[in-house]
Steps between C-alpha positions, in 0.01 A plus 500: 500500500834370627797737517800401292806400704733743324256789547470412868881505542566812296537830681321664206124526541416370153174607337385138455552236768399170337782448249874550496588775253755419232826687541612738224875544470524712185352623178572449132318737265128452560558178700548426867771252607415267787751348742457160332616651169156508338384806310151646520373747239370803686200581281340731756813691611400421859195724543584677171820660633814368326428661164864473385541142613750391763832563325586864432873572551447870423264532794737304724783733398285808561429382854862423585629818332254707696614341826864562408467854371191654656303508824306187600236675711365852537210580731225672301401701805842664518599818312674288234426340166708262286579451134334162450163608633499820297608318182234232527229763543637686197489183290136438590364854495716715271220510242226538765274221369138598556615794712675273753800696623616379841590162652513340842711181519423240764563126543186294443187548298300507822710793622435675170124460545516636855707794380254571217201499737675729748607729218138530384385586851774759542408651163144564614618645830726738307202589278294591807269199473603274790160329497601313184612177664291237318646270237311296244664178386389193306388159618747214452789742470842477660717796589732353763522317830566769759196608704467823303526325163259226609243764592465590131543142376190300417675167565270326746722222633796732556278744691329227706730489805521878518137608469518693825783710358334580166415865444137610492574776246543263205223366277511268203346490153508223241814421301499512121475120470327458165544122480260441789324831558395622155135433429390290205479717187660792687770682302836593646396865482177437691685289758759776554225760538311281748808473719568872462146581618551272800820687583333839466205384709745396774666841496157663538399257778814572701495870416727653235656731757609198706664283232880532487578252224418195292764227488512228235746265333530606137532130411397278790769269631481195721137525613326507162786381284655755261161655433494808273199730510267514201564793263361827632480398866794702628409798282157506665660462843748780429218731389298432815803556722556835328131592536509456878870584553566147624865396473558206266760266650616228263679199642758379247723322748459170318381603152715807435855586389467342157323176583196563280696634202514867602697652787175578683194280454273807510656622174278244323181634658464832316526711813732783599633291788438465874547757774703250702655176377673218683778298333724214607605144416639561148638839612809334646437148364542349846874551536447730798157572654350818352159650428380852447228760484476743209294815549353764273641851507173629651561284808846647548369853441240459776759372748746768400243777547390352831719337762803488273590137562394135491331375815625146446825309509681171562849419623594331173309736271695596185771245576802584279606141431148394398475801270842422348383149416177634348695750288694212347176308440329793333805577282505140374127515425540823303824407320372161386151629407350243734162668538451486123619140518244426772224619267633287213561187706170553675317445173693177450419383853134590450485294180667202667264512797188517282625224273642257756312578823168645384349171370562311826174392668533683831642825361238775511681822419842621388577867558781748535727742319866502406679232701237504775246219448268275697292190434174461692370148558134402516298183546295573189585740218141577406366576847836634626434307821787546743691251706438494871781654707576163661564349158810718458526406135744776413714408800523147367598631157778706661626196691497272195672769292775529759558125484550547124751780547269800454436769761165680465278687745146408602237709674581598856200391704128571479461858383127569499163435342642340187719194541782559255720196441788623288871478435723787391754480219715814499850409383803727491529770236805317366319169437560358151244352260643153564464551876143625457411189304657281768312684775166456327574134422581425865196697613278301266641173632448607862139603434429173319658296778294681763188472287535120491424494871164669453348389172390188319626475141270415209780291354819375664773767502268762345482749782415800272169321416400421854211566731501587869406230748127513576576531872627852443153644453382344824775559753775692326811366338579141589840354427487169319 
């Protein structure tokens, strides 16, 4: 594939080489402003980050006021703390949700995953069980792009180049992907119990005295597309973790901080909470990079009774300016009751998606919670037959949508056994009903336009009553 001329000239190593990226010069509410004056509705908040949209003067003021009146940088390894870091931790943990009582603030979600894994290992050392170094994760999961985070990520294409660096003390069990994995006539309860038995069997195979933790996304993000677990799954997982003293690490970097209609996605799972939790993205809404790790009081107690410190750190850990921005974000969310609003608007978005998108011929499943939704595309609704990776149907939908002024997010490469062609719709918490309707209308148009390339209509201009080209069954999707 030829390299774009602009990309070749640019001193930035862009993530894609074949096309010149459009240049963003500003934001207006939930929209991006391009250098040609056009506006694009950001219906995915980037990768589900900009939960307050792109125009928040209060956050801008908080950043500049902090720089004027406080310290810009304090090294977390020094004998100092700062007001912004302490205040943000107080905001998040004053009520000790699920027993979570301490926070580590870092930059990216990948750093948060690495910190969580190292924290789990240190915990077992402090408990006198240093042999507990094995982690169990789930297939087709994604926990970050550093080497450490990739080791526990079941994202095949992102791991491919780095196989030689992947840890041997990680094993994978099935995700809770009911749409494709639940047996015919199997109830949700039976499906959850089947996966729970698989998890327990894996603990026994590895050896209960060797397993440090189980890591899972409470609601899967970009790999499986806003996928909630079936009812009872996480309760069964929590019980098994307790039975074998395995730490439960929940990754809420993308799905947490209000996105599913509660501050923490695990609050909807009927469990007491995780032992370690990662957060990010909506924590600071993208104004300054920030992610974090929340840990249960028992983790702190073990460290306190043992070495008396954290055997981990980064230069920019607990950055005061990033924390000051996040404080402003969290105060806006609380003051304006935005998490309650996410739950309310989420029901409206759900209804719109089922009404406008659900009947389309290549739409197989619609799933999500709050303002965190995905649409999975299939060749055939009845058989749930998937597109081939080379078809890149969801990528084409994303491209067509962008040409119509809508920014959405597609899947990020081949993730594993199941080919999951999906797009994410996770608009800002401030999105209005009118904007939701516009987003869904543009999404419908982009799916229909893309569908026209791959189907033959029964009647002219009647795409919803169409059938897939016969060539699909023989050689995969064929553009017409």
